[in-house]
């Protein structure tokens, strides 16, 4: 059995539903967002959105609606998941409560192909769920009784969309669009609650064939509006003739969502495929209570909207599946470009992730590059685990040994930098964005090195140099103190309380500094010379009650303590000690000053320097080294995050008028002023493409990226293909491949970008009807240079599968001609080239139902060496050594072994009997593989080497199944984290995955004893609290098939395990108090705390 741990690195970012309502209070206006497996509650405030709470959902949210129960002043939320669990959620006393829950699954029925939908009747609170074709499940709301559900049968099967209608009486009516062999039609029916059946009221036959949205119009006008791809229809079923318009702005717009603006239903917002934001207006005759005309106008552009929510005062939330979600304002007057839309805020969406690659950086960090978004919102996303620093200014400055910022005025803003070298000090005045060296140095000692400098009370400046302690007063004589035991070597200062600790030889002096004098408090002699000191305050009083001292106890400079920090992170006091070999030791400090629970982390290869700073009122420590990092606390655990700069020798915080909340960093050559990004685990940078990216490959040797993109011929938006420095084209090799009726609506291209600047170097456009499907960068034969290889297919809409394709081999030049990309060879093949992989200098290709191996000849041509035919459609291939993993469209996975001597493939493991509609595959090792299917499951399969008979030994069997709740598009071997902490948990394998909804996660193979421990924790957490759906973890994570469901095994839910760290510490201890550590035979003292520490280690491995 597999022993895997599944954890999310980034939660889904796609927004599928959005509503405004009074959820947390009758005076609160909330924005409620559905993000696949969670609901996000925000408070709408004058300064924007304020996050309130995230509600995890044990399932994939398919629909969400707002329910206002009669007599109540707050709204409730109704949700239904893809496993047909539903719940009604409300807010009470600052918490989310479940008012009702249940499973709506029937034993018989076909799930509707047009999607599951939930609607609410505003007058009666009746809940209706369209789940199965031809049926509507009705749930009568009664807060005092158990909810009862019953089915009502439609006359029509294929319901496209349906709504409850606004009526002037107590009748319950629905309007819906349905589809049959003739076309699409509109119908209204009335629900008889006693007979539990529908009665047809009216119908309108043969409306627009692409009508997709039906919108109820409130009374006194009533009726419905139907929105299609080309028309808007209004019908009030009898009192007036239907109105139909075909707005010119609908051309190629593809209306994706409709949202009301006014409660009277006279204005609606509509979102289009190319980001068009339109307004739909109904002109009315108020005296006759009829709608007289329909108008549609374009307001401007935004992201491709999956959902729209008009909030208030012209503010609209745009939730997107294919681009970033946005908060926008509708202005009364257009801007210079004619748009009425202005963007207030943007919320990053990484989905859908079509492909991704890992990029290794020079500083040892790893970045993830993804193909994200689609259409005009298509982009590359650079995702890294660490903290980014945005450079604001830089200046050449050699030999900097220490740097300090200070203010010479009464204000809080810094206006000077003190830069110290080996034998002198420079004073730099900050004038706006410029740095100037003043003629006077404020009385500072500039002829020797500065060990410390800061501002003190009454505009005084404290400077510590090897010769002594100096307090420069603006209108009085400078105060000085000198040690009787020689030069000062190291010092520490509590500037808030005016306390100074200096070491001179083996003597330690404790001083009090004020405008009236520098007074010795105490003195002691150490056994060894001090190597580093710290007297930071540990509480709100500001007093220093403990001192940290690192001693010079050895002649081995690399193992000496070079810097130390004593301070609080959240509610825990830590002692950090940095050594000369790049190692950091950190300890918790008890109230008695005892160091406990020591751990070690590797943060570089050179001596470390620790520089504390405050961000958002929380303590942080910047680690200066050849691999700089920032240390901070999250959920009561220390986090080590890399910084996107190469080498930092010295650092100090800076808060000036021009450089607010910045820091100054120095290496041996340059001084840089930069601003730190938000302290988050993952940071995302966007490279807009303006086209839909599908696949990408990284050319490490030449630092270039190749991307397969596509665009619509008439899209009219910015295109990455058109911005390339150079371009080339392919000619259609078989003109007859395309149907004469097909106008080739899409154009596919291969685009090459610089991996550092993301400048577009070259674009190669394919011919009409040719689609780029796969891409690979590899070496062929014995040649030293990489080739860029692309697999294509010629698409004929009259054929069920492609019969022709090509393999294109490109050579990308280096040096001055980096923008050049030359087609070296093209190989025509009989089918679509779905996937490519390298194999010992040869090329593997999955082509329709076969796997083929091509050899690269000396004349730079591909020659077919061998093939394997056993598949319905070979969609994916991966290789490792001689092993080839093949993912079939619906027959799971199979393993092949390449026999080089015989030039043939041997099938070493056939797919198992379980049907999986595959979406991604990856190889763990020679016997184990990982797969994902279209039912949002992931699973592992293994070869049964110890089986009794040969047939069983040649079959892959499932060794683990797990319902993820998100569709995986791509797996990649590797990890986003840089391992700092020594010891702890080390996974045997790490595989990252990217999903259609923008989630990034990791599947980690653990040692069996760690896996069993994590399994025990998972069960303990699941048993300790109820989820809002009131279902078991087993029901949530069980494998979801087309017609069956199996219990999950071989996987641990890492998100659930690590949720323990978000709980109050005492409650977390209580949950795990009976859990034993791996290989622990009996319960030990302080067992719960040790368990929590191991869970912290698990959270650091992804």
Coordinates of C-alpha atoms in Angstrom, one line a residue, residues 501-510 522-526:
X501 CA 25.9 46.4 26.6
X502 CA 29.5 46.4 25.3
X503 CA 32.3 43.9 25.4
X504 CA 35.9 44.9 25.7
X505 CA 38.2 41.9 25.7
X506 CA 36.7 39.5 28.3
X507 CA 35.0 42.4 30.1
X508 CA 31.3 43.1 29.8
X509 CA 30.0 46.6 30.6
X510 CA 26.3 47.5 31.1
X522 CA 27.4 47.0 36.1
X523 CA 30.5 45.2 34.9
X524 CA 31.6 41.5 34.8
X525 CA 34.4 39.4 33.5
X526 CA 33.7 36.5 31.2

